[in-house]
Short mmCIF file of C-alpha atoms in Angstrom, two decimals:
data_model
loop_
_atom_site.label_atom_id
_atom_site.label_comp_id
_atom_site.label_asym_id
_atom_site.label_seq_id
_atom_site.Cartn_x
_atom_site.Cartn_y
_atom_site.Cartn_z
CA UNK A 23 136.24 220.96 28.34
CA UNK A 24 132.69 220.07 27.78
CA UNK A 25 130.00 222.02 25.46
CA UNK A 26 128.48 224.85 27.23
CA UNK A 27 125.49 225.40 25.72
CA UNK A 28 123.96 228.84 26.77
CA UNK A 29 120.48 228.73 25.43
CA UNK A 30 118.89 231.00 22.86
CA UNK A 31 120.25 234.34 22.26
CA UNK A 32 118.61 237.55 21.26
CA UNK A 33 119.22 239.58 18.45
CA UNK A 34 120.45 242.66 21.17
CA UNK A 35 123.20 240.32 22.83
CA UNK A 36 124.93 239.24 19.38
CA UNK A 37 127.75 241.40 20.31
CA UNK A 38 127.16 240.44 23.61
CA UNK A 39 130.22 237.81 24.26
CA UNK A 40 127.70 235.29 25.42
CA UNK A 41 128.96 232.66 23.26
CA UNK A 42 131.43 231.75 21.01
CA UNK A 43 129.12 230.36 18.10
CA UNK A 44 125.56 231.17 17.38
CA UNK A 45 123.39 228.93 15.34
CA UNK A 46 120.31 229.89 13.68
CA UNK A 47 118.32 229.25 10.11
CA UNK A 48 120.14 230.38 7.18
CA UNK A 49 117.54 233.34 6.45
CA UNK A 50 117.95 234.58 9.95
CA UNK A 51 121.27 234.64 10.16
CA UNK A 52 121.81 236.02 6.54
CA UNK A 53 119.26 239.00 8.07
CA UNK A 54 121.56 239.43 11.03
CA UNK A 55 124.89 239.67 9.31
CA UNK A 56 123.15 241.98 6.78
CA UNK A 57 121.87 244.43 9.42
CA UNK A 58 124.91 244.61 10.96
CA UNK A 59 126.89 244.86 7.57
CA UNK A 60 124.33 247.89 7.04
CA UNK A 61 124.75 249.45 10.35
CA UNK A 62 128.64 249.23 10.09
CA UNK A 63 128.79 251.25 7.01
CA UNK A 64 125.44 253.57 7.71
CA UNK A 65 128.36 254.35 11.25
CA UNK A 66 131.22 254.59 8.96
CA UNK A 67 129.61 257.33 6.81
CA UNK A 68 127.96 259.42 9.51
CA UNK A 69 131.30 259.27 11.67
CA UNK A 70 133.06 260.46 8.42
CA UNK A 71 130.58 263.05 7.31
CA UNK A 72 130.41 264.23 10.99
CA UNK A 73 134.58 264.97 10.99
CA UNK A 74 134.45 266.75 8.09
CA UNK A 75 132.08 269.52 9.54
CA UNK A 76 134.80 271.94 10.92
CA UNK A 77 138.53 272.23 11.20
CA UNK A 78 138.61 271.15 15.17
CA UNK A 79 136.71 268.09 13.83
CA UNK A 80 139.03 267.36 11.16
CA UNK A 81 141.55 267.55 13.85
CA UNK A 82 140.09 265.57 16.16
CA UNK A 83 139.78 262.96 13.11
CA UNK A 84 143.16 262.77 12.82
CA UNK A 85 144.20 262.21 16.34
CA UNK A 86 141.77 258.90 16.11
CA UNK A 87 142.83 258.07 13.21
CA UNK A 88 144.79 255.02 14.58
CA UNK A 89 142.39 253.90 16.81
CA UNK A 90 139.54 253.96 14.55
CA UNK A 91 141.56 252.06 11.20
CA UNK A 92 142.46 249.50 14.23
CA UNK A 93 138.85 248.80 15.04
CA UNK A 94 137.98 249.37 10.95
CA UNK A 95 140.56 246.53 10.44
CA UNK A 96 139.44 243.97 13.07
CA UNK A 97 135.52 244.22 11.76
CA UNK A 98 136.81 244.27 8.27
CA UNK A 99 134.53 241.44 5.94
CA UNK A 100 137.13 241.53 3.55
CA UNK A 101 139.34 239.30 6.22
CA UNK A 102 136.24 237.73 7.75
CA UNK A 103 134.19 236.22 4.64
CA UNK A 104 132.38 233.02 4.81
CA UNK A 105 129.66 231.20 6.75
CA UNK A 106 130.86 227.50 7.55
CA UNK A 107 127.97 224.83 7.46
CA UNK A 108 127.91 222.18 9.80
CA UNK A 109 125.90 218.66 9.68
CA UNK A 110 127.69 217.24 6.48
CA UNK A 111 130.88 215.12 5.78
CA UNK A 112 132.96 217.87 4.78
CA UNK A 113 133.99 221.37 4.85
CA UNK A 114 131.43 224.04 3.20
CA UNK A 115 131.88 227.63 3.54
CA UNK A 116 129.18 229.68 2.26
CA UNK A 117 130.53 233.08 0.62
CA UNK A 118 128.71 236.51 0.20
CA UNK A 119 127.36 236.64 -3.09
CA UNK A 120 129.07 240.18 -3.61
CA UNK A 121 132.46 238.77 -2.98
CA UNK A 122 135.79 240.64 -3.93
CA UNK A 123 138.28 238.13 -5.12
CA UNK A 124 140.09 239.59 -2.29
CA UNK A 125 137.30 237.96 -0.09
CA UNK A 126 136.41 235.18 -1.79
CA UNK A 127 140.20 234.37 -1.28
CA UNK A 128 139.89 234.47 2.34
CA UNK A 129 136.64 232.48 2.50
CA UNK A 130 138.65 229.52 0.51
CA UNK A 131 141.79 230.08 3.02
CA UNK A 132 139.45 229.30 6.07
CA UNK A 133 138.32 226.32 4.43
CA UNK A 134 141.84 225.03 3.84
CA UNK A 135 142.45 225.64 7.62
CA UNK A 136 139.65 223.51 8.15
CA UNK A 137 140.72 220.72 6.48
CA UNK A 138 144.44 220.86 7.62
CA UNK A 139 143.25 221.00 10.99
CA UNK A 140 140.90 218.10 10.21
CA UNK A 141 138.00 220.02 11.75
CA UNK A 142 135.23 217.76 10.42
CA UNK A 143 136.61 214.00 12.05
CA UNK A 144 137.56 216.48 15.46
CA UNK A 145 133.76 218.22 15.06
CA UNK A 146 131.70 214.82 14.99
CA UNK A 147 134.27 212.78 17.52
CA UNK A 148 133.06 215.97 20.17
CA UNK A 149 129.63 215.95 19.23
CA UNK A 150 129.80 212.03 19.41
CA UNK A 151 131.42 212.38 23.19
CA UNK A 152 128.76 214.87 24.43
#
C-alpha cells in the first residue's frame, strides 16, 4: 500500500481522522499539542467543577464515571509521551520537558519499539520506493 498523501491540514481537522501522521515545524506542532494539552485539562476541570454543583449532578457523575476514566485513559500523555523525529539515521524521540519518570519511561519504551521493529532501515526503504 502506497503513501497517501492528503495535503495540508488545518488546525480544526487535527482530530479530524484525515490522516494518520501530521508533519509540521517543531514550533507549530509544539503550539498544537500545547493547546490541546490546555484545552484537555481547562475540559477536565470545568466537567468536574460542573458535577459537583448539586446532588443529581454528583449522581449523574457517577453513572459516567466509567465512560469518562475510559476516554481519560485513552488521551492520557502519561501513556502517550514523545514526539519521534524523522530525517536522521536513527531513532529520536523528543520528550516533554515536564516529564514524570512515569512518562519519560514510556517515551524511552516507544523508542525501543522502534528499534526492535527496525523502523528506521523499513522508514527510508518506503520512502526510497515511493
Amino acid at each position: 500500500q502506497g503513501l497517501n498523501f492528503v495535503g495540508f491540514v488545518e488546525a480544526d481537522d487535527l482530530f479530524e481522522n484525515l490522516a494518520d501522521v501530521i508533519v509540521c515545524y517543531g514550533l507549530l506542532g509544539n503550539v498544537a499539542l500545547k493547546s490541546m494539552e490546555g484545552t484537555a485539562r481547562l475540559l477536565a476541570s470545568r466537567l468536574h467543577a460542573s458535577h459537583d454543583r448539586t446532588p443529581y449532578r454528583r449522581i449523574l457523575a457517577m453513572l459516567s464515571r466509567t465512560v469518562l476514566q475510559e476516554l481519560r485513559d485513552t488521551m492520557n500523555p502519561e501513556l502517550h509521551n514523545g514526539a519521534y523525529l524523522f530525517g536522521l539515521q536513527g531513532v529520536v524521540v523528543k520528550s516533554h520537558g515536564a516529564s514524570s519518570q512515569h512518562r519519560f519511561s514510556a517515551a524511552l519504551q516507544q523508542a525501543a519499539r522502534y528499534v526492535q521493529h527496525k523502523m528506521v532501515p523499513q522508514m527510508a526503504h518506503y520512502l526510497d520506493n515511493q
